[in-house]
Every structure is written in C-alpha cells, then in structure tokens.
XYZ file of C-alpha atoms in Angstrom:
784
model
C 159.518 72.279 331.529
C 156.799 74.665 332.758
C 154.137 72.322 331.413
C 155.678 69.361 333.287
C 155.706 71.304 336.569
C 152.127 72.376 336.126
C 151.037 68.828 335.346
C 152.699 67.414 338.444
C 151.237 70.115 340.672
C 147.738 69.410 339.364
C 148.229 65.644 339.877
C 149.397 66.082 343.503
C 146.628 68.569 344.280
C 143.955 66.240 342.941
C 145.389 63.257 344.901
C 145.478 65.167 348.199
C 141.956 66.425 347.623
C 140.687 62.878 347.104
C 142.302 61.746 350.345
C 141.356 64.713 352.508
C 137.776 65.471 351.506
C 136.260 62.051 352.453
C 138.071 62.051 355.809
C 136.971 65.591 356.667
C 133.440 64.847 355.515
C 133.005 61.760 357.680
C 134.555 63.461 360.734
C 132.047 66.226 360.262
C 129.180 63.764 359.899
C 130.336 61.652 362.836
C 130.604 64.696 365.111
C 127.238 65.917 363.958
C 125.544 62.543 364.635
C 125.737 62.916 368.401
C 123.259 64.884 370.397
C 123.813 65.253 374.143
C 126.491 62.596 373.883
C 124.147 60.014 372.286
C 124.090 58.869 368.690
C 121.360 60.195 366.433
C 120.055 58.014 363.624
C 120.518 59.388 360.087
C 118.496 56.806 358.281
C 114.852 57.483 357.674
C 114.196 53.786 358.335
C 115.390 54.208 361.893
C 113.481 57.384 362.546
C 110.882 57.213 365.272
C 108.284 59.848 364.596
C 106.435 59.122 367.839
C 109.559 59.473 369.994
C 109.594 62.514 372.211
C 113.117 63.277 370.956
C 111.849 63.460 367.408
C 111.218 67.098 366.403
C 110.720 69.045 363.174
C 114.111 70.718 363.556
C 115.973 67.418 363.917
C 114.178 66.132 360.829
C 115.401 69.145 358.828
C 118.949 68.686 360.134
C 119.006 65.051 359.053
C 117.695 65.955 355.584
C 120.300 68.674 355.127
C 123.055 66.272 356.210
C 121.855 63.685 353.713
C 121.891 66.275 350.924
C 125.422 67.302 351.928
C 126.581 63.661 351.843
C 125.229 63.197 348.342
C 126.942 66.455 347.208
C 130.274 65.340 348.662
C 129.979 61.955 346.979
C 129.242 63.626 343.662
C 132.284 65.898 344.090
C 134.427 62.859 344.856
C 133.288 61.115 341.686
C 134.085 64.252 339.653
C 137.543 64.463 341.229
C 138.212 60.803 340.425
C 137.323 61.416 336.795
C 139.671 64.425 336.651
C 142.433 62.414 338.312
C 142.080 59.574 335.828
C 142.235 62.059 332.951
C 145.325 63.692 334.447
C 147.003 60.291 334.810
C 146.138 59.481 331.216
C 147.741 62.705 330.000
C 150.787 62.718 332.261
C 153.071 60.709 329.908
C 152.527 63.228 327.113
C 153.292 66.090 329.514
C 156.581 64.478 330.332
C 157.449 64.229 326.640
C 156.361 67.804 325.899
C 153.278 69.867 325.208
C 151.636 68.332 322.120
C 148.579 70.431 321.372
C 145.760 68.976 319.360
C 145.606 70.302 315.811
C 142.188 71.615 314.874
C 140.840 72.074 311.400
C 138.271 74.669 310.448
C 135.632 71.956 310.298
C 136.381 70.920 313.897
C 135.544 74.425 315.059
C 131.826 73.887 314.520
C 129.403 72.617 317.111
C 127.355 73.860 320.017
C 128.550 77.443 320.424
C 127.461 77.866 324.029
C 129.315 74.749 325.201
C 132.393 75.721 323.239
C 132.296 79.226 324.594
C 131.925 77.952 328.123
C 135.017 75.850 327.571
C 136.943 78.851 326.344
C 135.983 80.936 329.374
C 136.905 78.119 331.737
C 140.236 77.668 330.023
C 140.975 81.361 330.207
C 140.211 81.627 333.893
C 142.731 79.017 334.994
C 146.012 80.383 336.294
C 148.994 78.653 337.813
C 151.933 80.195 339.617
C 152.977 83.819 339.544
C 151.757 86.356 337.024
C 154.111 86.608 334.022
C 156.156 89.770 333.900
C 157.560 91.806 331.035
C 161.315 92.291 330.942
C 162.429 95.771 331.970
C 163.647 96.894 328.558
C 161.502 94.619 326.398
C 160.013 96.519 323.475
C 156.217 96.533 323.279
C 154.785 96.633 319.765
C 151.547 98.520 319.094
C 149.694 98.685 315.763
C 147.145 101.387 314.944
C 145.194 101.966 311.737
C 144.762 105.679 311.142
C 143.389 107.667 308.197
C 142.508 111.327 307.860
C 142.684 114.467 309.973
C 140.288 113.637 312.815
C 141.710 110.174 313.451
C 145.190 111.704 313.664
C 144.018 113.886 316.547
C 142.557 110.841 318.299
C 145.836 108.955 317.932
C 147.654 111.712 319.831
C 145.372 111.333 322.861
C 145.741 107.548 322.772
C 149.541 107.804 322.554
C 149.635 110.288 325.435
C 147.749 107.877 327.692
C 150.116 105.044 326.751
C 153.256 107.166 327.253
C 152.029 108.478 330.592
C 151.895 104.999 332.160
C 154.565 103.145 330.212
C 157.858 101.845 331.630
C 159.057 100.016 328.536
C 160.344 101.008 325.109
C 157.552 101.276 322.561
C 157.436 100.559 318.852
C 154.366 101.988 317.120
C 153.363 100.476 313.776
C 151.036 102.981 312.110
C 149.037 101.881 309.084
C 148.225 105.301 307.725
C 147.029 107.065 304.613
C 149.151 109.860 303.130
C 147.389 112.518 305.218
C 147.819 110.774 308.565
C 151.415 109.825 307.764
C 152.367 113.423 307.017
C 150.719 114.632 310.230
C 151.987 111.915 312.560
C 155.472 111.632 311.071
C 156.033 115.347 311.743
C 154.475 115.063 315.189
C 156.678 112.174 316.352
C 159.775 113.674 314.734
C 159.296 116.930 316.657
C 158.046 115.218 319.822
C 161.384 113.416 320.257
C 160.220 110.988 322.966
C 163.069 108.700 324.118
C 162.705 104.937 323.629
C 159.867 105.330 321.125
C 160.147 104.139 317.546
C 157.529 104.744 314.873
C 157.185 102.968 311.529
C 154.603 103.789 308.881
C 152.906 101.439 306.431
C 151.157 102.864 303.398
C 147.465 102.151 303.848
C 146.702 103.229 300.284
C 148.823 100.351 298.984
C 146.748 97.911 301.062
C 143.375 98.961 299.665
C 143.453 96.263 297.019
C 143.577 93.623 299.778
C 140.158 94.594 301.132
C 138.528 96.685 298.408
C 136.530 93.656 297.179
C 134.422 93.868 300.332
C 131.390 96.131 299.660
C 131.309 99.352 301.644
C 129.114 102.409 301.675
C 131.879 104.983 301.288
C 135.428 104.859 300.012
C 137.101 106.117 303.191
C 135.530 103.298 305.201
C 137.924 100.814 303.659
C 140.632 101.685 306.180
C 138.669 100.049 309.006
C 139.180 96.660 307.345
C 142.959 96.816 307.386
C 143.295 95.092 310.749
C 142.519 91.923 308.813
C 145.735 92.143 306.759
C 148.227 92.922 309.524
C 149.869 89.499 309.157
C 150.909 90.533 305.638
C 151.522 94.204 306.397
C 153.738 94.072 309.480
C 157.332 92.750 309.322
C 157.669 88.985 308.940
C 159.933 88.795 312.004
C 157.388 90.511 314.271
C 155.850 87.765 316.402
C 153.214 89.606 318.430
C 151.496 92.952 318.489
C 148.770 94.826 320.372
C 146.244 96.352 317.967
C 144.317 99.396 319.183
C 141.483 101.556 317.889
C 142.136 105.301 317.874
C 139.329 105.974 320.399
C 141.091 104.096 323.206
C 142.373 105.585 326.472
C 144.778 103.658 328.709
C 144.475 103.857 332.490
C 147.395 101.533 333.242
C 150.796 100.452 331.964
C 150.445 98.781 328.566
C 153.074 96.256 329.703
C 150.346 94.595 331.797
C 148.423 93.880 328.615
C 151.582 92.735 326.824
C 152.164 90.210 329.625
C 148.851 88.513 328.808
C 150.490 86.977 325.727
C 152.217 84.546 328.110
C 148.812 83.138 329.081
C 147.944 82.013 325.559
C 147.776 78.230 325.230
C 147.522 75.764 322.404
C 146.254 77.428 319.277
C 145.025 80.620 320.908
C 146.222 83.456 318.682
C 143.676 86.245 319.294
C 143.203 88.044 322.601
C 139.826 89.818 322.699
C 137.270 91.186 325.146
C 133.661 90.069 324.887
C 131.290 92.529 323.243
C 129.397 94.386 325.968
C 126.379 95.248 323.805
C 123.544 93.027 322.561
C 124.401 93.553 318.897
C 125.344 89.977 318.040
C 122.455 88.498 320.010
C 120.209 89.645 317.159
C 117.347 91.029 319.236
C 117.750 94.789 318.856
C 114.893 95.240 316.386
C 112.652 93.288 314.060
C 114.548 91.416 311.331
C 117.871 92.295 312.957
C 120.330 89.883 311.327
C 123.857 90.373 312.643
C 126.848 88.420 311.449
C 127.441 85.085 313.204
C 129.299 85.317 316.487
C 130.133 83.189 319.489
C 127.597 84.243 322.135
C 127.765 88.012 322.514
C 130.723 88.172 320.140
C 133.993 90.022 320.651
C 134.960 93.672 320.340
C 138.015 94.461 318.206
C 138.938 97.794 319.823
C 141.761 95.979 321.624
C 143.314 92.908 320.015
C 146.303 90.801 320.974
C 147.681 89.131 317.840
C 150.164 86.272 317.779
C 151.341 87.046 314.270
C 153.755 84.147 313.814
C 151.098 81.541 314.629
C 148.445 83.313 312.565
C 150.721 83.189 309.548
C 151.290 79.452 310.034
C 147.538 78.929 310.307
C 147.041 80.728 306.968
C 144.989 83.485 308.551
C 144.683 85.254 305.208
C 142.774 82.336 303.664
C 140.757 81.801 306.813
C 139.218 85.270 307.032
C 138.760 85.636 303.262
C 136.809 82.375 302.932
C 134.666 83.259 305.927
C 133.931 86.769 304.662
C 133.046 85.532 301.170
C 130.699 82.887 302.539
C 128.911 85.296 304.887
C 128.617 88.022 302.246
C 127.102 85.548 299.804
C 124.701 84.419 302.490
C 123.638 88.023 303.015
C 123.122 88.351 299.283
C 120.834 85.320 299.120
C 118.873 86.555 302.144
C 118.464 89.981 300.540
C 117.261 88.387 297.298
C 114.734 86.331 299.214
C 113.402 89.502 300.831
C 112.779 91.162 297.429
C 109.792 90.633 295.108
C 110.701 88.468 292.116
C 110.141 91.306 289.629
C 112.764 93.420 291.413
C 115.488 90.809 291.802
C 116.645 90.924 288.207
C 117.102 94.682 288.355
C 119.384 94.763 291.398
C 123.063 93.898 291.446
C 124.688 91.863 294.185
C 126.844 94.831 295.150
C 123.813 97.062 295.697
C 122.221 94.408 297.912
C 125.312 94.082 300.037
C 125.774 97.816 300.217
C 122.210 98.180 301.454
C 122.724 95.467 304.055
C 125.915 97.166 305.194
C 124.574 100.704 305.186
C 124.122 100.705 308.953
C 127.691 99.604 309.643
C 130.904 101.446 309.035
C 133.979 99.475 308.048
C 135.219 99.255 311.619
C 132.122 97.239 312.518
C 132.451 95.138 309.369
C 136.004 94.264 310.355
C 134.678 93.202 313.755
C 131.963 91.160 312.027
C 134.543 89.209 310.027
C 136.675 88.543 313.095
C 133.615 87.231 314.927
C 132.516 85.041 312.033
C 135.973 83.432 311.971
C 135.903 82.884 315.746
C 132.415 81.373 315.520
C 133.832 78.655 313.282
C 137.163 78.382 315.096
C 136.582 79.125 318.792
C 139.940 77.624 319.746
C 141.636 80.729 318.240
C 140.496 83.130 320.943
C 141.778 83.894 324.419
C 139.103 85.895 326.199
C 140.563 88.921 327.945
C 138.956 90.225 331.153
C 136.526 92.950 330.185
C 138.429 95.679 332.045
C 140.882 95.573 329.110
C 138.194 97.089 326.905
C 135.456 98.901 328.827
C 133.127 99.815 325.975
C 131.390 103.125 326.659
C 128.481 103.043 324.275
C 124.793 103.284 325.203
C 123.015 100.190 326.529
C 126.130 98.121 327.240
C 127.151 95.969 330.179
C 130.345 97.988 330.698
C 129.469 98.782 334.313
C 129.939 95.100 335.162
C 133.621 95.311 334.192
C 134.764 97.266 337.234
C 133.930 97.716 340.875
C 136.444 100.446 341.603
C 138.555 102.974 339.740
C 141.615 100.800 340.278
C 139.957 98.025 338.220
C 139.989 100.113 335.038
C 142.624 99.310 332.439
C 141.389 100.488 329.030
C 138.452 102.742 328.172
C 136.942 102.479 324.699
C 134.828 105.395 323.443
C 133.156 103.272 320.781
C 129.954 105.274 320.539
C 129.278 108.016 317.972
C 128.256 110.134 320.978
C 131.780 109.839 322.414
C 131.868 111.947 325.621
C 128.057 112.260 325.700
C 127.523 108.545 326.149
C 125.126 107.278 328.820
C 126.920 105.752 331.798
C 126.485 106.475 335.491
C 130.248 106.998 335.807
C 130.624 108.957 332.571
C 131.811 112.063 334.439
C 134.825 110.153 335.750
C 135.588 108.667 332.331
C 135.220 112.059 330.670
C 137.615 113.695 333.118
C 140.158 110.942 332.602
C 139.956 111.387 328.837
C 140.181 115.186 329.067
C 143.223 114.852 331.309
C 145.183 113.225 328.507
C 143.558 115.345 325.825
C 144.899 118.524 327.441
C 148.023 117.035 329.035
C 151.297 118.785 328.156
C 152.939 116.334 325.767
C 156.357 117.880 326.438
C 156.300 116.316 329.902
C 156.292 112.866 328.298
C 159.811 113.358 326.891
C 161.271 111.425 329.802
C 164.082 108.914 329.641
C 163.590 105.275 330.606
C 166.380 104.757 333.093
C 168.433 101.662 332.423
C 167.051 101.189 328.908
C 169.378 102.357 326.131
C 167.647 104.346 323.390
C 168.367 103.876 319.721
C 170.782 106.404 318.276
C 168.856 109.376 316.876
C 170.903 111.567 314.552
C 168.625 114.594 315.017
C 168.748 114.305 318.790
C 172.515 113.899 318.802
C 172.998 116.940 316.571
C 170.711 118.984 318.787
C 172.637 118.017 321.920
C 175.889 118.887 320.198
C 174.627 122.342 319.176
C 173.319 123.056 322.676
C 176.587 121.935 324.266
C 178.477 124.507 322.183
C 176.481 127.378 323.724
C 177.861 129.277 326.697
C 175.373 129.015 329.551
C 176.972 132.042 331.246
C 176.178 134.207 328.228
C 173.522 136.785 329.149
C 171.845 136.063 325.813
C 171.950 132.269 326.293
C 168.155 131.877 326.360
C 167.845 133.774 323.068
C 170.487 131.601 321.415
C 169.028 128.419 322.813
C 165.580 129.142 321.384
C 167.010 128.856 317.877
C 167.657 125.144 318.483
C 164.502 124.314 320.440
C 162.428 121.623 318.721
C 158.758 122.465 319.136
C 156.235 119.649 318.918
C 154.165 120.306 315.804
C 150.763 118.978 314.763
C 150.082 119.785 311.115
C 146.558 120.110 309.697
C 144.836 120.062 313.074
C 141.473 120.388 311.313
C 140.175 118.952 308.070
C 141.852 120.529 305.045
C 140.635 120.238 301.490
C 141.875 122.286 298.573
C 142.133 121.847 294.821
C 144.905 124.021 293.302
C 143.965 126.299 290.429
C 144.817 124.968 286.979
C 146.437 128.223 285.813
C 149.256 128.082 288.424
C 148.511 131.574 289.719
C 147.116 130.629 293.116
C 148.207 132.502 296.244
C 148.070 131.336 299.886
C 147.818 133.817 302.750
C 150.436 132.939 305.403
C 150.229 134.114 309.036
C 150.901 133.069 312.627
C 149.015 133.685 315.848
C 148.540 132.819 319.486
C 145.409 132.267 321.540
C 144.755 135.982 322.063
C 144.279 136.571 318.319
C 141.668 133.876 317.586
C 139.012 136.529 317.097
C 140.739 137.648 313.865
C 140.198 134.315 312.093
C 136.573 134.804 311.085
C 137.224 138.341 309.801
C 140.186 137.213 307.685
C 138.129 134.369 306.204
C 135.468 136.881 305.195
C 138.030 139.147 303.512
C 140.162 136.444 301.845
C 138.472 133.607 299.947
C 141.683 131.908 298.854
C 143.710 129.249 300.702
C 145.238 130.114 304.078
C 148.136 128.543 305.989
C 148.213 129.397 309.699
C 150.656 128.421 312.444
C 149.155 128.640 315.939
C 151.348 128.783 319.045
C 149.300 127.002 321.715
C 149.542 124.745 324.722
C 147.809 121.359 324.617
C 144.885 122.748 326.606
C 144.651 125.826 324.377
C 144.655 123.603 321.280
C 141.472 121.969 322.563
C 139.933 125.375 323.273
C 140.759 126.386 319.709
C 139.182 123.174 318.400
C 135.953 123.899 320.245
C 136.030 127.519 319.047
C 136.515 126.504 315.421
C 133.870 123.760 315.539
C 131.394 126.272 316.947
C 132.011 128.789 314.165
C 129.908 128.524 311.013
C 132.414 130.719 309.170
C 135.436 128.566 310.008
C 133.627 125.259 309.524
C 132.432 126.472 306.148
C 136.027 126.916 304.970
C 138.014 123.769 304.128
C 140.925 125.569 302.465
C 142.345 126.915 305.727
C 145.229 124.844 307.129
C 145.738 125.104 310.898
C 149.159 123.921 312.114
C 149.626 123.734 315.888
C 153.112 124.478 317.226
C 153.072 123.600 320.923
C 154.393 126.014 323.504
C 157.809 125.504 324.986
C 160.273 128.015 326.433
C 159.825 131.663 327.387
C 159.860 133.320 323.948
C 157.303 133.553 321.175
C 159.049 131.773 318.240
C 157.566 134.065 315.612
C 159.874 133.121 312.743
C 159.616 129.392 313.418
C 155.833 129.775 313.186
C 156.118 131.615 309.891
C 158.421 128.911 308.520
C 155.981 126.147 309.532
C 153.119 127.948 307.781
C 155.267 128.628 304.693
C 156.565 125.082 304.444
C 153.058 123.673 304.061
C 151.779 126.045 301.406
C 150.371 124.146 298.448
C 150.197 126.998 295.936
C 152.961 128.496 293.739
C 152.813 131.870 295.547
C 152.497 133.144 299.118
C 151.186 136.342 300.633
C 153.311 136.802 303.796
C 150.943 138.625 306.129
C 150.309 138.959 309.865
C 147.190 137.922 311.740
C 146.329 141.494 312.815
C 145.823 142.662 309.223
C 142.633 142.486 307.189
C 143.274 142.351 303.437
C 141.105 144.482 301.187
C 138.051 142.787 299.696
C 138.996 141.123 296.412
C 142.742 141.100 297.138
C 142.979 137.363 296.411
C 141.833 137.726 292.799
C 143.834 140.951 292.334
C 147.059 139.210 293.408
C 146.455 136.307 291.007
C 146.146 138.761 288.121
C 149.264 140.621 289.272
C 151.230 137.350 289.326
C 150.620 137.030 285.592
C 151.119 140.719 284.854
C 154.522 140.872 286.591
C 155.627 137.387 285.452
C 156.454 136.202 288.963
C 156.919 132.654 287.684
C 160.093 133.590 285.792
C 161.462 136.558 287.753
C 162.614 137.242 291.304
C 160.044 139.755 292.443
C 158.422 140.552 295.765
C 155.075 142.304 295.283
C 154.424 144.779 298.118
C 150.916 145.206 299.521
C 150.875 148.679 301.168
C 149.972 148.557 304.872
C 147.728 150.962 306.777
C 146.297 150.974 310.287
C 143.365 152.217 312.301
C 143.103 152.979 315.988
C 139.371 152.256 315.965
C 138.087 148.841 317.028
C 135.002 149.399 314.901
C 135.840 150.359 311.371
C 133.741 150.709 308.246
C 136.212 148.885 306.027
C 136.991 150.807 302.795
C 135.729 149.007 299.702
C 138.019 150.846 297.255
C 141.276 152.769 297.031
C 139.348 156.003 296.671
C 137.432 155.345 299.881
C 140.664 154.446 301.672
C 142.337 157.700 300.545
C 139.347 159.639 301.831
C 139.619 157.940 305.241
C 143.365 158.591 305.195
C 142.731 162.302 304.662
C 140.104 162.367 307.407
C 142.476 160.768 309.945
C 140.442 157.576 310.280
C 143.355 155.605 308.777
C 147.127 156.067 308.877
C 150.097 154.577 307.089
C 151.278 151.654 309.193
C 153.418 152.579 312.213
C 154.062 156.079 310.907
C 154.090 157.470 314.469
C 156.370 154.846 316.115
C 158.421 153.150 313.376
C 158.385 155.256 310.201
C 161.413 153.509 308.681
C 159.602 150.175 308.574
C 157.355 151.155 305.646
C 158.635 154.509 304.413
C 160.348 152.992 301.313
C 156.894 151.977 300.036
C 156.530 155.665 299.099
C 152.905 156.258 300.066
C 152.880 159.653 298.388
C 153.560 158.002 295.041
C 151.077 155.217 295.784
C 148.202 157.721 296.170
C 148.258 158.537 292.458
C 149.888 155.402 291.030
C 147.944 153.355 288.485
C 150.691 150.891 287.558
C 153.130 148.873 289.668
C 156.356 150.671 290.559
C 159.722 149.556 291.849
C 161.258 150.702 295.165
C 164.740 150.145 296.601
C 165.620 148.400 299.814
C 166.462 150.643 302.768
C 167.542 149.888 306.318
C 164.790 148.472 308.578
C 162.394 148.007 305.643
C 159.739 145.387 306.527
C 156.854 145.426 304.026
C 154.290 142.639 303.556
C 155.042 140.877 300.296
C 153.813 138.266 297.812
C 156.602 135.923 296.694
C 157.141 132.541 295.117
C 156.927 129.517 297.374
C 160.679 128.878 297.007
C 161.717 132.096 298.748
C 164.161 131.859 301.714
C 162.870 131.057 305.189
C 162.775 133.488 308.103
C 165.803 133.483 310.415
C 164.961 131.607 313.626
C 167.393 133.478 315.857
C 164.891 136.339 316.057
C 162.169 135.547 318.575
C 159.531 137.648 320.244
C 159.571 141.278 319.153
C 162.111 142.944 316.910
C 163.859 142.438 313.579
C 162.053 139.221 312.613
C 160.635 140.631 309.339
C 163.460 143.110 308.756
C 166.015 140.282 308.534
C 163.852 138.386 306.024
C 163.433 141.387 303.683
C 167.182 141.985 303.910
C 167.801 138.416 302.758
C 165.382 138.813 299.863
C 167.308 141.893 298.781
C 170.609 140.007 299.114
C 169.182 137.360 296.773
C 168.391 140.148 294.280
C 164.612 140.197 294.571
C 162.963 143.279 293.036
C 160.478 145.064 295.303
C 157.362 146.055 293.328
C 154.552 148.077 294.944
C 151.043 147.176 293.802
C 149.019 150.345 293.069
C 145.545 149.002 293.841
C 146.244 146.717 296.788
C 146.091 147.499 300.495
C 145.735 145.902 303.935
C 144.691 147.433 307.255
C 146.074 146.647 310.709
C 143.389 146.318 313.391
C 144.064 147.564 316.945
C 144.813 145.176 319.804
C 146.422 145.168 323.232
C 150.247 145.154 323.242
C 151.747 141.667 323.098
C 153.762 140.274 325.980
C 156.927 140.320 323.857
C 156.723 143.996 322.911
C 156.171 144.797 326.584
C 159.365 142.893 327.437
C 161.246 144.727 324.674
C 160.198 148.097 326.012
C 160.776 147.355 329.695
C 163.812 145.030 329.685
C 167.187 146.577 328.845
C 168.899 143.170 328.554
C 166.271 142.125 326.009
C 167.210 145.105 323.815
C 170.939 144.437 324.252
C 170.519 140.809 323.167
C 168.439 141.845 320.163
C 171.186 144.234 319.062
C 173.772 141.473 319.476
C 171.704 139.085 317.351
C 171.333 141.762 314.647
C 175.100 142.197 314.448
C 175.656 138.446 314.244
C 173.040 138.165 311.504
C 174.735 140.873 309.448
C 178.089 139.121 309.831
C 176.460 135.889 308.601
C 175.053 137.807 305.622
C 178.553 139.071 304.770
C 179.929 135.539 304.853
C 177.136 134.207 302.645
C 176.779 137.001 300.120
C 180.260 138.564 300.177
C 180.880 142.101 298.951
C 177.204 142.685 298.057
C 176.258 142.410 301.725
C 178.516 145.235 302.864
C 175.769 147.748 302.140
C 173.708 146.355 305.017
C 176.455 147.182 307.508
C 176.854 150.647 305.999
C 173.108 151.293 305.997
C 172.843 150.179 309.607
C 175.633 152.492 310.691
C 174.026 155.434 308.876
C 170.547 154.819 310.228
C-alpha cells in the first residue's frame, strides 16, 4: 500500500512540474523581453549592432537568457522521460512491489556508475521519518574476545544505555574469557529491559579458520561473516558493532534506518573515510577490490532473514576463495622462479596479510562481495560511523556537535589520533569510560521487563527488612548486588602439575594501590585481588598498572573490580569475589597491608605436601607481625626477624590494641619451634591462614571494620578444621593511615551497637547450623 501511495505521489508531482515549469519560464522570458515598455529582440538575427540601444550589457543579458532557455528545455525533456518511465511502471506498483532479482553475475559492471546509483537511491526519502515502536526490542551483536576487548565492550554498552529508550537484546559472540567476564558483569549490573545471550566463539572457529591469518587470536575478527548461521533463525535484523564504538545518540535512530531498505538491500554500511581501498597509499599497494572508497564494517545493519535467503554463506565464501587465490597468483608472480617451488601458498597469503589484522580482513571480504553485488548495500550517512583514524575524511561527516551519531576509534592510536576536534571526541569517550554504571539501572517506563528470578528474590529479601531498624543499612548491605568486572587486566597462568600451588588472596581500595608492587616483589606465585573502586577510579588504576613495569611484568595477578555502591566497605564480599576466582588448589587468605616473607610461596607449597592438606581439614597459620616504620629493612630470615623483634623494630600484630586477635598463635612457642604445631581456637581469634579452595566463604553481614575475619575463623573451627602454625613462615603488616571504616567504628556509638547485634545474630545462626558443637562460641563470648 505504501508503495502505491508513493508511486501516485511521484506521478502527480512530475505531471504538475511539467505543466508549471514551461508556463513560469515563458512568463519570466516575456517579462524580461521588455525594456522601457518596448519589446527587445532575443534573436541574434534581429540584433542591430549599430543601433544606439545596442550595448554590451544587453548583449550579455540576451546570451544568458538564451542559455537559461536551453537549460529549461533540457530539464523538461528529462522530466518527460521520467514521467514516461513512471507511467510504464505504475501498473506493477498497483499490483505490488515486484523487485528485480539480481544474480551475482549481474552485479558486475562499471563500479562508479553503479555506486552513483546506489547513493542516489539512498538519498531519496518520501513522507515522514520511520519511527521505532516504544517498547520494540533492539538487537545488537558484538564480537568480543579476550580481556582488553571486554573492557571496551563496557564503554560501548554504557554509551548505548545512556541514550536508549527501548529494550535491548545484546548478542555477544565471545570466547570463554570474554563470556566469563561479561556474563558476571551483566548479571551483577542488573539493568532493566536488557537481555544478553552468549554464543561460543570457539565453536565457530572452524567456519573461518581456513582463511590464512598471522596469529591465532585474529580469527575472532572474521566472525561477523557467520552471523547468519550463529544468531537465532527467527532473528530478522540486527545491528553489528565493533567494540571501539561510542554512541552519541539513541540507538533506536539507527534501528529505524532498516525501514529505508529497498529491494534487495540487506547491508547498511558507511563509506570508508580513508584512502585504503583506492590503492594509492604506497608503491605496489594492492588492496582488496571495493566499490569506490569501500565500506567500513565498524557499524553494520544486517537484514538476516534476507541474507539467509540469498545464501550469504556461499556468497562470501566463494568471493573470499577467489580473491585469496588471486593474491596467491600475484605473490607467485612477484617471486623469482627458483623461490616459488620452496614457498607454500599459506606462507604467501600470510605474508600478504601480515599488515592486516582479522578485523580488516573481514572488512575486505565484505567489500569484495559488495563490489560484485552492489545492490546489497544501503549506504548510511557517514555520521553513523565517524572514523577517527589518521588521514581520513571524517571531518566532512559533521558540521556541528549535534550531527554526531557514532564515533569509531578505529586507529591503533585510539585517543591520540589526529583530528582537529579530537579533544571533544576524547572528552566524550572519557565521559562514558568513567561514568557511574550504577546510574544506568533505570526502568523504561511503560515497557514491561522480563521476569528475572534474581531480581525478584532480591526485592523480596529487601522487603522483609524493617526500614525503621537502626541497623537497617547494615542489614541491607548484605543483599546489595555490586557490579563486578572480573579479570580487568590480562591474566595468564599455568597451574603447577604437582597440585600444590597456592594463590595469595586479598582485597583493597584506591588508597592501598601502592602496596601492589611490593607484594609482587615478595610473592612470585599467583594472586587474586578484589578492588573496590568507582568507575573513574578503575580507570585511574588501569593507568597506574599500565605505567608500572613490575605490574605489567606479572601476568599471574588477577584484578577483579567490584564497583562502589552504598556507604559501607563490603570487605567480606570482596574477599569472596577474590576467593571464588582462585585457580589453584590452595589459598593464602591475606590482607593487602601485609608483605609476606621472601620465599613464602615455595615454603607454603612444601608445607602443603608435608601436612597433607589435600586429604585433611587443616588451616596453616602464617604468624603476623607489624612495624610502625614506613621504611623497613625487611628481615630475610626468621633469625633476623627475631632480632628485630627483640630490638623493638617489629612487634607481634596488634599486641597493643587487640591482643586476643593473634594470641592463640603462641608467639613464645613459635620463637623456638622447628616443626609445625597445633593450636586451639579461642574467642576473637583471627589469624591469616592457608586453606583448600573449597573452604567456606566469609559472612557478608560483616561490613567495614569489625568481626569480618573473626566470624570466618569461627566457622572454620565449627567445620572441624585443625589450626597448624608454620614454624618458619611470617608476614609483616606495613603502617598506613586509619581507614574510614575504623574511624567510624571508633567515633560512632550506633556503629558499635549494630556490630554487636550482628555478632549475636551470627552466633545464633551458627547454633542452628552446627547444633550442640556451636554452644562453645556463645560460652567463649560471654567469658571474654
């Protein structure tokens, strides 16, 4: 019906134009042919050069009028041709829109003429702009692999969520690393009206692995080619985005462009803004074939249903094979005959592709297909993909800030790219990079969200709390879901074959970053850290880590970001996050303010075997000491430590403020001990221990300062762990300013009252779980 209306409007417009233009033209000419009320001759045959009325200016006026007449006549002839074509097509419009069916062979011809036709077809609009329904779901596909790309995806998603007004469904084609990171992130982000599905990229490698590439990880960039097979068969359309994209507008505007596709247009792309495909960048530059400047695949609109019907899979495979073979023959021709027999086809192709990563190769294949089949593409306005790489025409895509839609950081230089407006683009990117993601947890009014069991359970638990309770904020923190980004930096670790490996576990905030380098120097084994940071602080940490040779030289340190929310420091949640992602059989549960003795990692691995931790419930205690000096000559042996202890340079940990915390370690016995010895649990005991990975978690009700470790050691004792002190192990607490939470504990009476209440409730829970054996904790507490 829409096609019929458009056809009739065009027919009427053309008819009126034909009638009006000649009449207006001749009125204009007739009026202009009188001078001082007398007619002026237009014909050169009637001109009288010797007449006094004949002047140079009148001659020029007559010539310009004659030129205008010829132009009008030419326009009239063009309009008549268009009208006759419209009349010839009008019967088919009345019957319906029957598009011509093109074959791959029909897509060949003069590329410039074809491209001009495409641009002209794309620029025509009729009627109002199409709109997206209020609660229509917008589907977005992103290919993501590895740790760095996962960080980039977060910034992209933030920019989309910031502007969006519609439900979103993200389809993430991810490797195992990215899936683990992003699945946890979205699960803890809990953004309403957002659904996320993952597709195993590793299972898709066989689809594209036949294409030569310079490194194995580059294969993921080719997976945009197989989205028709990967995504659900009932998904009709999807927006495909690179991870280095930033949105400056509502993504629904881009989704609405699908309504402008006509005929067999199935790909929405922006023209490449560099000269790459023009083939003139350097001598012997031989890019893949492309239509004109080619198209950039950072933003793609895919009509999946039509692509499947067109047999897209066969189309791109045949094109890629043909072009790769052509590159092979060209490479062979460039080699001396005596070398050709010694080189394989794969090595030739790999050499030809060495300058491109797989993202570019994917773009090459798309462009080669479009070159042969130009009817497939709908050219998007270039503000939908402003490509910020050096020497591009990106500045022609916008005149004002309001023109910007999508920014594409497709240069290896990223934020250091050359562009006269790069400062504005950089600030826009940094805004989303450091934007508080918690603020994006906003409901879409009028759009029902899918039922989320986790969200419903959380709301139920919160509704059962008494908001008038003076300890409400403490109780509420236990149920707060903190957004969590696992493995914020690259992590690489091969577990030891003897199953004795130990991971150091700790948690920290921004004010303890300076301890990281020192710990890495003291502990060579794997580390699992949970960092409590805001979005802006996470970026500061990233810059700090990337600027540190020590930290960048260690790939076996896992950094897990838990984003700030609420007024308390969730110390036990942080410990649980770090514990949960330990990849070794054993864990050393430490704190960030402690430096382990040199060689402790290897000593603990030997002790694991000696004490048979694999088959017994034991908690190996590492005795804790402290210094009040910011500069300390760290003891290299137990003998040196004992000497410093005698001299008053070192002390047993918290002996002057909280003796009960470590008194059961029996430091007097430790001084002369040469073999491990067992100690009994006592009230308020909170040593630092090495345990199996399957030990119980920390209790989340304890936040900030107080009882967070005590409760955990109590639970270990309730589960019948033996506490064994290691005779030749030690750790030293380094001085620091008091934390905000300990200051609150000391100054706020209500804080201390709530902590006591939580302790009592924890002990009651212990009695319910462990029965008669747990009565000793109540007795010990009353006697202490």
